Coordinates of C-alpha atoms in Angstrom, one line a residue:
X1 CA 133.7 103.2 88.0
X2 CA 131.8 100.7 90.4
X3 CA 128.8 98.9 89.5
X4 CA 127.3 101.2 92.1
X5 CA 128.3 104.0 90.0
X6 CA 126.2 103.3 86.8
X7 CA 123.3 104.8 86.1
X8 CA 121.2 101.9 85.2
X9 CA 118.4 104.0 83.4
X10 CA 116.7 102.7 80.1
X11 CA 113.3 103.5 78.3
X12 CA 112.4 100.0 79.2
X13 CA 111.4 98.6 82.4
X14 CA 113.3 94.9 82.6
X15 CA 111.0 93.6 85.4
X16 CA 108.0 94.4 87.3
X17 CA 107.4 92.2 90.7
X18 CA 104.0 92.0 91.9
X19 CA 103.6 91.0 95.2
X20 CA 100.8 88.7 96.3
X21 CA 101.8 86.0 98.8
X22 CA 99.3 87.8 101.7
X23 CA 97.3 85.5 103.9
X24 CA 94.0 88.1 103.3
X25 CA 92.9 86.8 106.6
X26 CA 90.9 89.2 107.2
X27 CA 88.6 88.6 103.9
X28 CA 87.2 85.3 105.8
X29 CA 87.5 83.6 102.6
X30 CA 88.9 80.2 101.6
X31 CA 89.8 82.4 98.1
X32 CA 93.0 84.0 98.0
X33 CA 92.7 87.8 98.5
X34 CA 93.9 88.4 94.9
X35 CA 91.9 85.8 93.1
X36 CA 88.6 87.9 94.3
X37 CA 87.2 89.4 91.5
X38 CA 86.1 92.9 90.4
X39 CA 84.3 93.7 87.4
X40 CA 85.3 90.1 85.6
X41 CA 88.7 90.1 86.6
X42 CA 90.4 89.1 89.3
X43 CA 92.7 91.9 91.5
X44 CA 95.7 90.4 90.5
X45 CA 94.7 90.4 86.9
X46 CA 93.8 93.8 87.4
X47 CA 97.1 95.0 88.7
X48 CA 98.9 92.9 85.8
X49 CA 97.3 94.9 83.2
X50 CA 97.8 98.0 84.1
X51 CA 101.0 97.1 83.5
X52 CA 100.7 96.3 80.3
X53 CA 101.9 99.6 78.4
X54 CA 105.2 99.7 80.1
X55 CA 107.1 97.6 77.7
X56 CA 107.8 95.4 80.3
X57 CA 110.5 92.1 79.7
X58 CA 109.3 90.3 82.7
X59 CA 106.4 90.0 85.1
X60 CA 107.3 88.0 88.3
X61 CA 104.8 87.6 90.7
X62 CA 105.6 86.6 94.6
X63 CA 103.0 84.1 95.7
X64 CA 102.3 82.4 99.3
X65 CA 99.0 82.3 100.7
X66 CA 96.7 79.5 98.4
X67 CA 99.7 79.4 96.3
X68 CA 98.8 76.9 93.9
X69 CA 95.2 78.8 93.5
X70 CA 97.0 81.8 92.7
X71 CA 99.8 79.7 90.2
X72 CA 96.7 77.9 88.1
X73 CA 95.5 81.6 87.7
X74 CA 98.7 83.0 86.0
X75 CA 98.9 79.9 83.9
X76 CA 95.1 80.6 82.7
X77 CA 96.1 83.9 81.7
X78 CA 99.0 82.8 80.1
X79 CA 97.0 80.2 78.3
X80 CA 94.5 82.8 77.4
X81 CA 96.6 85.2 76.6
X82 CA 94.9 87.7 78.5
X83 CA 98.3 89.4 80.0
X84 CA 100.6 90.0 77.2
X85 CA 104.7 89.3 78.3
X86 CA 106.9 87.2 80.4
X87 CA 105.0 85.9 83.7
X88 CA 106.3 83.7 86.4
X89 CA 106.2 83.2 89.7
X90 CA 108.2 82.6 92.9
X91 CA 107.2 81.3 96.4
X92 CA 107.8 83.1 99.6
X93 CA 107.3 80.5 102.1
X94 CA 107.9 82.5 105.1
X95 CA 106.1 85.6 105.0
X96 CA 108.6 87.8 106.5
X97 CA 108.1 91.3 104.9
X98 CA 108.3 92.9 101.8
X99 CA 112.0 93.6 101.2
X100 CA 112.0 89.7 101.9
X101 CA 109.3 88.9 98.9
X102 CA 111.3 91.1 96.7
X103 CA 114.7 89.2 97.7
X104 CA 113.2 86.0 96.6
X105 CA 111.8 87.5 93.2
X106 CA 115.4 89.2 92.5
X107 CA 117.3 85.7 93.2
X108 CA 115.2 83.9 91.4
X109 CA 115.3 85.6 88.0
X110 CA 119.0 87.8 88.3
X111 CA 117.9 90.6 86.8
X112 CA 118.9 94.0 85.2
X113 CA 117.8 97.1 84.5
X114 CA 114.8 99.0 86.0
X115 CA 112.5 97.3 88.2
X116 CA 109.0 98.5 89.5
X117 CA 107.1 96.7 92.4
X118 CA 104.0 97.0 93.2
X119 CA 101.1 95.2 94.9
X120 CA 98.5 92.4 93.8
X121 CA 95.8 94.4 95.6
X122 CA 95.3 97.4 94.6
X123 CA 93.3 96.7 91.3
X124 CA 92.1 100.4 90.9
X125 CA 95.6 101.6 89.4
X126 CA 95.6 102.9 85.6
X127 CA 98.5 102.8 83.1
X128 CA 98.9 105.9 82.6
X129 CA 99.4 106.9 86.3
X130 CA 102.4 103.9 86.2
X131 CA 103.2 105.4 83.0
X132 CA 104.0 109.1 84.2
X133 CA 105.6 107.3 87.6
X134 CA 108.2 106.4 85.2
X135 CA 108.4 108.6 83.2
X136 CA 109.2 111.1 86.4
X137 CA 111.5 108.3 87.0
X138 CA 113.5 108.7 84.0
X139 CA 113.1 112.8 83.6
X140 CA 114.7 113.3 87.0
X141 CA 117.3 110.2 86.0
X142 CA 116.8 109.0 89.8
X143 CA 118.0 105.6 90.8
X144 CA 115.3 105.1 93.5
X145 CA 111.6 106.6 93.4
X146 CA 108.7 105.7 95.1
X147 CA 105.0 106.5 94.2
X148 CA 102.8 108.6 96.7
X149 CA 99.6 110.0 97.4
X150 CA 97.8 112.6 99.7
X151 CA 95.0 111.1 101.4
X152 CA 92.6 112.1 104.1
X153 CA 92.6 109.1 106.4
X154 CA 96.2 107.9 106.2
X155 CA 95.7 105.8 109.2
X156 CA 97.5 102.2 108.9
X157 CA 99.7 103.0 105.4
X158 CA 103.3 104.2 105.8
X159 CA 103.7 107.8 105.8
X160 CA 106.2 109.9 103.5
X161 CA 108.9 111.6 105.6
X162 CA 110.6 114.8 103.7
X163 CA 113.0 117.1 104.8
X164 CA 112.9 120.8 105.2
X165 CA 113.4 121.2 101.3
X166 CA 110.7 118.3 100.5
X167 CA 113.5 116.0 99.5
X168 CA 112.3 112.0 100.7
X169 CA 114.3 111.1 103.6
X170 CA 112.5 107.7 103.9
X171 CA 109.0 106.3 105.0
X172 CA 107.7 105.8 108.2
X173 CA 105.4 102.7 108.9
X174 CA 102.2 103.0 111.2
X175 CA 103.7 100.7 114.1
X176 CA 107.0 102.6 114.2
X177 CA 105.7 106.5 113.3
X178 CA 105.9 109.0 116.2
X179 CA 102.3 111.1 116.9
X180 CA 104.1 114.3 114.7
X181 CA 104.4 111.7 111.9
X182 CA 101.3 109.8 112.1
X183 CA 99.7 113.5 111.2
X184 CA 101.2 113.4 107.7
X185 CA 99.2 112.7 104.7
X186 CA 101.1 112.1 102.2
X187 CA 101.4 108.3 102.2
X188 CA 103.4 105.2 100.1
X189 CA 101.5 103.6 97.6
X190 CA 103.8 100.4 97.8
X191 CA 105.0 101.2 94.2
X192 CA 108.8 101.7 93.7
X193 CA 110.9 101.6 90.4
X194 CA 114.4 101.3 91.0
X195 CA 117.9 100.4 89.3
X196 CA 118.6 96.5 89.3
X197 CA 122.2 97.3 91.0
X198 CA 120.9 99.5 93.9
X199 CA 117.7 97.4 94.6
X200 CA 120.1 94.2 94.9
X201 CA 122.9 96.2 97.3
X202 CA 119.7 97.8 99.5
X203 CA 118.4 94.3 100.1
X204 CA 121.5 92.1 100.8
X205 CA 121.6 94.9 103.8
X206 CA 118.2 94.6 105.1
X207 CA 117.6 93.9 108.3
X208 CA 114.5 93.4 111.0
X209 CA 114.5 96.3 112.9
X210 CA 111.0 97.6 113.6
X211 CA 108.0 96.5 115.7
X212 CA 106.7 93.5 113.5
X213 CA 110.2 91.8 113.0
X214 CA 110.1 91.6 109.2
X215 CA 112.2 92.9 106.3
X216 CA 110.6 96.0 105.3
X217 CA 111.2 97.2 101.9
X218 CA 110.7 100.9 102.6
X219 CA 113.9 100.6 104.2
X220 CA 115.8 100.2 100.8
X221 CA 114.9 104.2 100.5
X222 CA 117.7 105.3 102.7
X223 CA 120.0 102.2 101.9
X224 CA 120.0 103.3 98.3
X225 CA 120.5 106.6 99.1
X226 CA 123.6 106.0 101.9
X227 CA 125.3 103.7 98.5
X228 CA 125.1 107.3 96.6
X229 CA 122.0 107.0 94.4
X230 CA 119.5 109.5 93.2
X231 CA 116.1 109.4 95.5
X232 CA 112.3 110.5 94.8
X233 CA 109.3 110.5 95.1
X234 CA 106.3 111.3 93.0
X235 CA 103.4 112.3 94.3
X236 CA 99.8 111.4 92.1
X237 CA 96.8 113.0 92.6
X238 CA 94.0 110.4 92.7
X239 CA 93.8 108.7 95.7
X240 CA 91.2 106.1 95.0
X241 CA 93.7 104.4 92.4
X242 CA 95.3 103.2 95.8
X243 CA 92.9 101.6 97.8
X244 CA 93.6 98.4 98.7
X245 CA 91.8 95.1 99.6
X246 CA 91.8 93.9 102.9
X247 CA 88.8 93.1 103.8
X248 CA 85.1 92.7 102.0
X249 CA 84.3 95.8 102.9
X250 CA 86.8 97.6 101.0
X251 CA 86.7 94.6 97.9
X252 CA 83.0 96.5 98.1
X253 CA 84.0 99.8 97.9
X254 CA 86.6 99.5 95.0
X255 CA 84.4 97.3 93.2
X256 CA 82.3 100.2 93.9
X257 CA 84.4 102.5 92.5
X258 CA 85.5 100.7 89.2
X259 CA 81.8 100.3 88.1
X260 CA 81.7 104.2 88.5
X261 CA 84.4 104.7 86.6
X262 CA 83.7 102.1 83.9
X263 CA 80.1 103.7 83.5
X264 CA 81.9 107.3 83.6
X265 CA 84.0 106.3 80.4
X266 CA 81.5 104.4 78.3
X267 CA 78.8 107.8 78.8
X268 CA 81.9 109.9 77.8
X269 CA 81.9 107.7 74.8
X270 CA 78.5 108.2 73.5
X271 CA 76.8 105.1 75.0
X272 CA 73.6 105.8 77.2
X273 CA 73.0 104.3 80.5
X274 CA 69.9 105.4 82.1
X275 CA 70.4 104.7 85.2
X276 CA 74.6 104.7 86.1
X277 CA 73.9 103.3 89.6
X278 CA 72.4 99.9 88.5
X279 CA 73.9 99.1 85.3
X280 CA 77.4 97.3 85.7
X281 CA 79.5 95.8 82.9
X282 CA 82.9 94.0 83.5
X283 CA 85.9 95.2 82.4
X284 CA 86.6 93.0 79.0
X285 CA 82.8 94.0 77.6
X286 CA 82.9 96.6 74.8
X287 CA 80.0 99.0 74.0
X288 CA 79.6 100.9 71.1
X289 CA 78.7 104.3 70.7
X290 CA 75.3 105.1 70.5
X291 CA 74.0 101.8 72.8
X292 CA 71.1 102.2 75.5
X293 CA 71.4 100.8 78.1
X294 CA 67.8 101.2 80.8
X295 CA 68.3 100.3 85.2
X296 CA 69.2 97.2 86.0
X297 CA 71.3 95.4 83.3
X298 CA 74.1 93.7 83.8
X299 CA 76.9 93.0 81.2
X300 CA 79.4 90.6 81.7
X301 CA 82.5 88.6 80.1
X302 CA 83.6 89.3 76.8
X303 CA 80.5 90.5 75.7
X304 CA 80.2 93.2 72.7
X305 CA 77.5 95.4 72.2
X306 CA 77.0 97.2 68.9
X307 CA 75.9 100.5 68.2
X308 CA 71.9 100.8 68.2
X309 CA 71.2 97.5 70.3
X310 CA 68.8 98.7 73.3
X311 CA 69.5 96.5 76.3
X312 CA 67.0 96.0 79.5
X313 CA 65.7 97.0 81.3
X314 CA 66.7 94.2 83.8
X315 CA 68.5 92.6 80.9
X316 CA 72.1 89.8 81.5
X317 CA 74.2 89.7 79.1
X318 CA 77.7 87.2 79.0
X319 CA 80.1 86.5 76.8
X320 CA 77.8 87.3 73.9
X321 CA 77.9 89.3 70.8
X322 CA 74.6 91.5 70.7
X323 CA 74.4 93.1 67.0
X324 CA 73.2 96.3 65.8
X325 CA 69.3 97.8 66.4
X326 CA 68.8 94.3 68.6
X327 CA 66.8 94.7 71.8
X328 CA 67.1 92.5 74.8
X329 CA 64.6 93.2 77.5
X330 CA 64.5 91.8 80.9
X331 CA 66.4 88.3 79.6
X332 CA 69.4 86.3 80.1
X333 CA 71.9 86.3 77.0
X334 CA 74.7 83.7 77.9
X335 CA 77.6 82.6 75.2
X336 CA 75.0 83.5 72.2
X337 CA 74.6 86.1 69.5
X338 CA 71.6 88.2 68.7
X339 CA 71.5 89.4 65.4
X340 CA 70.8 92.6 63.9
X341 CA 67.2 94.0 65.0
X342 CA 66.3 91.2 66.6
X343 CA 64.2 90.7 69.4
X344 CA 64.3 89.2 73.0
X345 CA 62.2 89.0 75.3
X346 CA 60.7 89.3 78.0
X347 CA 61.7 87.0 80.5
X348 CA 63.8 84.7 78.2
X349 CA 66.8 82.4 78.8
X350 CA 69.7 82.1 75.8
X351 CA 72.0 79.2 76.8
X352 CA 75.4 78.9 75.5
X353 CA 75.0 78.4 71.9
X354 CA 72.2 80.2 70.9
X355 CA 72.3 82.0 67.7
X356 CA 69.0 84.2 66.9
X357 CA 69.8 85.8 63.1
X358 CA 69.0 89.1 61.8
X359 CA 64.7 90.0 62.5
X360 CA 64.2 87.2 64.6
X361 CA 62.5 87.0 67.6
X362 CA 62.5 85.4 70.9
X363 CA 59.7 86.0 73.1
X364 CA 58.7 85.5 76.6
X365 CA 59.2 82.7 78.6
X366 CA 61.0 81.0 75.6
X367 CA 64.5 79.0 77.2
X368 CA 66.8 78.1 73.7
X369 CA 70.5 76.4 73.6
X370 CA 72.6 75.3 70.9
X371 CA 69.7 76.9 68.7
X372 CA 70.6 78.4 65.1
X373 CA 67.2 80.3 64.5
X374 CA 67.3 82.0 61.1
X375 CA 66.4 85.3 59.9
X376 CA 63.1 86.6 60.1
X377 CA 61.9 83.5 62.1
X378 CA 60.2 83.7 65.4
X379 CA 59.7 81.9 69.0
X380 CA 57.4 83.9 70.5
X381 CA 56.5 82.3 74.0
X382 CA 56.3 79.6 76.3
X383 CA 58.9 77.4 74.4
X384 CA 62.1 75.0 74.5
X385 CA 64.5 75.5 71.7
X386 CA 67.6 73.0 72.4
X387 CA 70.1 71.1 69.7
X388 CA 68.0 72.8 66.7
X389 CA 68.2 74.2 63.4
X390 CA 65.8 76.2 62.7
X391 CA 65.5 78.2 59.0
X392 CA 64.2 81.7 57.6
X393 CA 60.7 83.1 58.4
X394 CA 59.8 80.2 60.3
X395 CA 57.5 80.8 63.3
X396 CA 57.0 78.2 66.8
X397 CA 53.7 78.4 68.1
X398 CA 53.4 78.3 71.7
X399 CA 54.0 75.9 74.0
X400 CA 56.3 74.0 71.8
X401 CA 58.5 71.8 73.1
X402 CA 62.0 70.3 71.0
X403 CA 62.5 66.8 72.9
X404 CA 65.7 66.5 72.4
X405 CA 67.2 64.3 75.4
X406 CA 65.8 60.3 75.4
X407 CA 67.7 60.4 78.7
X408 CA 70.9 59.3 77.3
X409 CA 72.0 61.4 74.2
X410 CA 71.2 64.5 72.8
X411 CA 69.5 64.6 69.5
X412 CA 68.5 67.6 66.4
X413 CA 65.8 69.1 65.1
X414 CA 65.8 70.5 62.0
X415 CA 63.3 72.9 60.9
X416 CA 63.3 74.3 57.7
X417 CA 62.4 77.6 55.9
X418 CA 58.8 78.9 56.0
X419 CA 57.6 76.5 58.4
X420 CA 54.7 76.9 60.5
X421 CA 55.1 74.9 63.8
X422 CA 51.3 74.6 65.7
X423 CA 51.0 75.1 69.2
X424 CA 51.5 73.0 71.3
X425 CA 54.2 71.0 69.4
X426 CA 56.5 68.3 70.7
X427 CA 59.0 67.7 68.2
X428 CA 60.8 64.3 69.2
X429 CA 64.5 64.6 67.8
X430 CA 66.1 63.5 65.6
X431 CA 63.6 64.6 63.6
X432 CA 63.1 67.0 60.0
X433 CA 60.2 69.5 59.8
X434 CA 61.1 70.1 56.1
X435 CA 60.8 73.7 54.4
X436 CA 57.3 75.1 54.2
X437 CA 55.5 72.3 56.0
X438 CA 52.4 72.5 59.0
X439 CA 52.5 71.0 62.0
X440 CA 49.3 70.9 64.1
X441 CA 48.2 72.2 67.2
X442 CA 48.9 69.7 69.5
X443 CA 50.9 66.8 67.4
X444 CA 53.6 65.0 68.7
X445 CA 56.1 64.8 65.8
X446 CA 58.1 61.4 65.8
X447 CA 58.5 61.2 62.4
X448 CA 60.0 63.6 59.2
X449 CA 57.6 65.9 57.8
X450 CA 58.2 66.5 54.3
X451 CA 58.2 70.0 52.2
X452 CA 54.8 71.3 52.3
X453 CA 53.0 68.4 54.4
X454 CA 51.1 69.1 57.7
X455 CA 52.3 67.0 60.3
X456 CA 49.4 65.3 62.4
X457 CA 50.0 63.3 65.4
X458 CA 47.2 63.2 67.6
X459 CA 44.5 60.8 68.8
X460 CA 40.6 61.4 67.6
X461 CA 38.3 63.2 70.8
X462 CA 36.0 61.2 72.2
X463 CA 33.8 62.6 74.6
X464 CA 32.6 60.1 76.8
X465 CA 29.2 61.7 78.2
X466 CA 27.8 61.7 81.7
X467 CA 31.4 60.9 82.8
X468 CA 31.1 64.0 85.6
X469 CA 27.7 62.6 87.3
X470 CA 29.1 59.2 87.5
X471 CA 32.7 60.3 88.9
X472 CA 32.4 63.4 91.0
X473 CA 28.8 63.0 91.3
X474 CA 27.6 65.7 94.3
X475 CA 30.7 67.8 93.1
X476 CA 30.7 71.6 92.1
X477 CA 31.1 70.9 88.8
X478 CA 28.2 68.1 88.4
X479 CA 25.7 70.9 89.8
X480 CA 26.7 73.2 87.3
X481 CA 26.6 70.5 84.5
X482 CA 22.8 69.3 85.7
X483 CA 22.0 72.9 85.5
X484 CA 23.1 73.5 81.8
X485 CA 21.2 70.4 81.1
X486 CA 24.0 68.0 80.5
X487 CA 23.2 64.9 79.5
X488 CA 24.2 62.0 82.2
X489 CA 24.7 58.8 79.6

């Protein structure tokens, strides 16, 4: 029996190849096409995951256009370990065609098995649909299949050409499709699985025989078939899952599409969005069952949201952990955690850092970074909260300001539990507002205050009279002080 002979099926797919070595041109941007970003992950990154239920040895990705751009990405999700499994990457220099990209991925790693290719730009693809591709794959124990979809504009993809009994006979690209073909609908996807053996006979016989002088890879359809293998197709029903990016008008739509569908599953979950149309949240943020969420809020990053936290309306919320019965109202929440029933805003600013404990409260206008502010304890408005420690059931009167750059070095305050902070506050780090002690209204703290003290730092009013007659004598405001009897010395 020849190597041609042998079934090469398994329940494991040995390698997938993602191809994404495009030059985007037409996406005007000095990004590559698959390092554009949907929903807080990049295209490529999308397509990699939704690989990531299909047992997969290897993930080899073909790379030209901003190839070192694209290289520093895989390496970040390696290093993150945001993509789980094998992934490398191999350089087309020349971008003649697909069946050439995937002649450079095969050389480069020899592999076995079954392989599936598919594009870097199509970021709308689920696992399952990849999972019931293969499945069909293996039911029908074919050697070759390809993955398709009816559309209703199939203008510019490759269109699927069947015989009389619906059996593939091969695809037809737009450049090279007769009139009678370019009136088909059903359409390739650009996702294949195929047997190691067959894939590496079909392309050693490629050659560049169509209008744009490149390898196509379609053409390995009829190759495998002439070496005796099995060939399929299997048709999905969704044709959104296959748009791809070209342009920013479609990066639009699909981005369009995914915050839809991202909305669509998180309702279907229990969580409440108000308004579906103006809230968007990124792919890697997790919301509970039984969150609000009112118009206008945006939730990005790694960000989780816990079950009874109301957020917005026009609330932003990154990389930070928002805890049970909090509310965060038309704020910015970055790299910070808001504890449970705690309050913020309005129109507030958590940096990176920010940790607001269970019943505390940040107001409006208040800006805080690298702030613990402990439970119960409150900033209500028009403050600066940065390199502090601030302890239980404290409150910050308004207008209080924690100086803590001298214009070289960052410095910490340290307020304790209990305290009451005066309005009008600058407290000049490093400096200790010890547990239970005053400030008052207007001090400029420069040195410790000890447990139960009240911090004073002020200078005694003097009112120097007549002052307005002598100075701005003839002004608005000397009339009205003649007329109230004001004394002028």
């Amino acid at each position: 029996m020849s190597d041609l002979e042998i079934n090469s099926l398994n329940s494991q797919i040995s390698t997938v190849i993602v191809l994404a070595a495009g030059d985007g041109k037409r996406m005007k941007s000095s990004l590559p096409k698959v390092l554009h970003e949907i929903a807080g992950r990049t295209l490529l990154h999308h397509v990699l995951e939704a690989t990531s239920d299909l047992n997969v040895e290897n993930r080899v990705v073909v790379v030209g256009a901003g190839r070192e751009k694209v290289e520093d990405h895989l390496n970040q999700l390696k290093d993150k370990n945001l993509v789980s499994g094998k992934i490398s990457s191999v350089f087309q220099e020349q971008r003649k065609g697909t069946g050439n990209a995937v002649s450079i991925a095969m050389d480069a790693g020899n592999f076995s098995g079954n392989i599936m290719i598919l594009a870097g730009d199509t970021p709308l693809i689920t696992k399952q649909t990849l999972l019931d591709f293969y499945q069909d794959f293996l039911d029908n124990e074919l050697d070759l299949s390809v993955l398709t979809v009816e559309i209703s504009d199939p203008y510019g993809y490759g269109r699927i050409i069947r015989d009389g009994k619906g059996e593939l006979l091969g695809i037809r690209e737009e450049l090279d499709a007769s009139e009678r073909e370019k009136s088909i609908n059903e359409i390739n996807t650009g996702i294949y699985c195929v047997g190691s053996v067959f894939l590496s006979q079909a392309l050693s016989e490629l050659r560049p025989q169509n209008a744009q002088g490149e390898y196509y890879l379609t053409d390995i359809i009829s190759l495998v078939k002439s070496l005796g293998g099995t060939i399929g197709a299997y048709c999905s029903h969704d044709e959104d899952e296959f748009l791809g990016v070209n342009d920013q008008e479609q990066l639009s739509l699909v981005r369009e599409i995914f915050h839809e569908r991202k909305n669509q599953d998180l309702m279907a979950d229990g969580v409440t969005i108000i308004d579906p149309t103006t809230t968007w949240i990124d792919s890697d943020s997790e919301i509970e069952s039984g969150v609000e969420i009112w118009p206008g809020s945006f939730i990005h990053g790694k960000s989780l949201i816990k079950s009874g936290a109301i957020i917005g309306p026009r609330a932003v919320i990154k990389n930070s952990l928002i805890e049970s019965g909090a509310k965060v109202r038309e704020s910015e929440v970055n790299d910070s955690e808001v504890g449970e029933n705690a309050n913020v805003g309005p129109y507030s600013y958590l940096r990176a850092g920010t940790k607001l404990a269970a019943n505390g409260k940040i107001g409006a206008y208040v800006e805080t970074k690298n702030a613990q502010i402990g439970e119960g304890s409150k900033v209500p408005h028009l403050t600066y909260v940065g390199d502090a420690q601030i302890g239980k059931g404290t409150n910050i009167g308004a207008a209080t300001i924690f100086v803590n750059y001298d214009g070289e070095e960052k410095h910490q305050t340290v307020v304790g539990d209990q305290v009451r902070i005066g309005s009008d506050t600058m407290l000049v780090a490093p400096v200790t507002v010890a547990d239970g002690a005053y400030t008052a209204a207007g001090s400029v703290i420069t040195e410790d205050v000890p447990a139960g003290a009240i911090g004073v730092a002020r200078a005694r009013q003097r009112n120097v009279l007549g002052w307005v007659f002598r100075k701005r004598a003839g002004s608005e405001s000397a009339k009205a002080a003649k007329a109230a009897g004001g004394p002028e010395s």
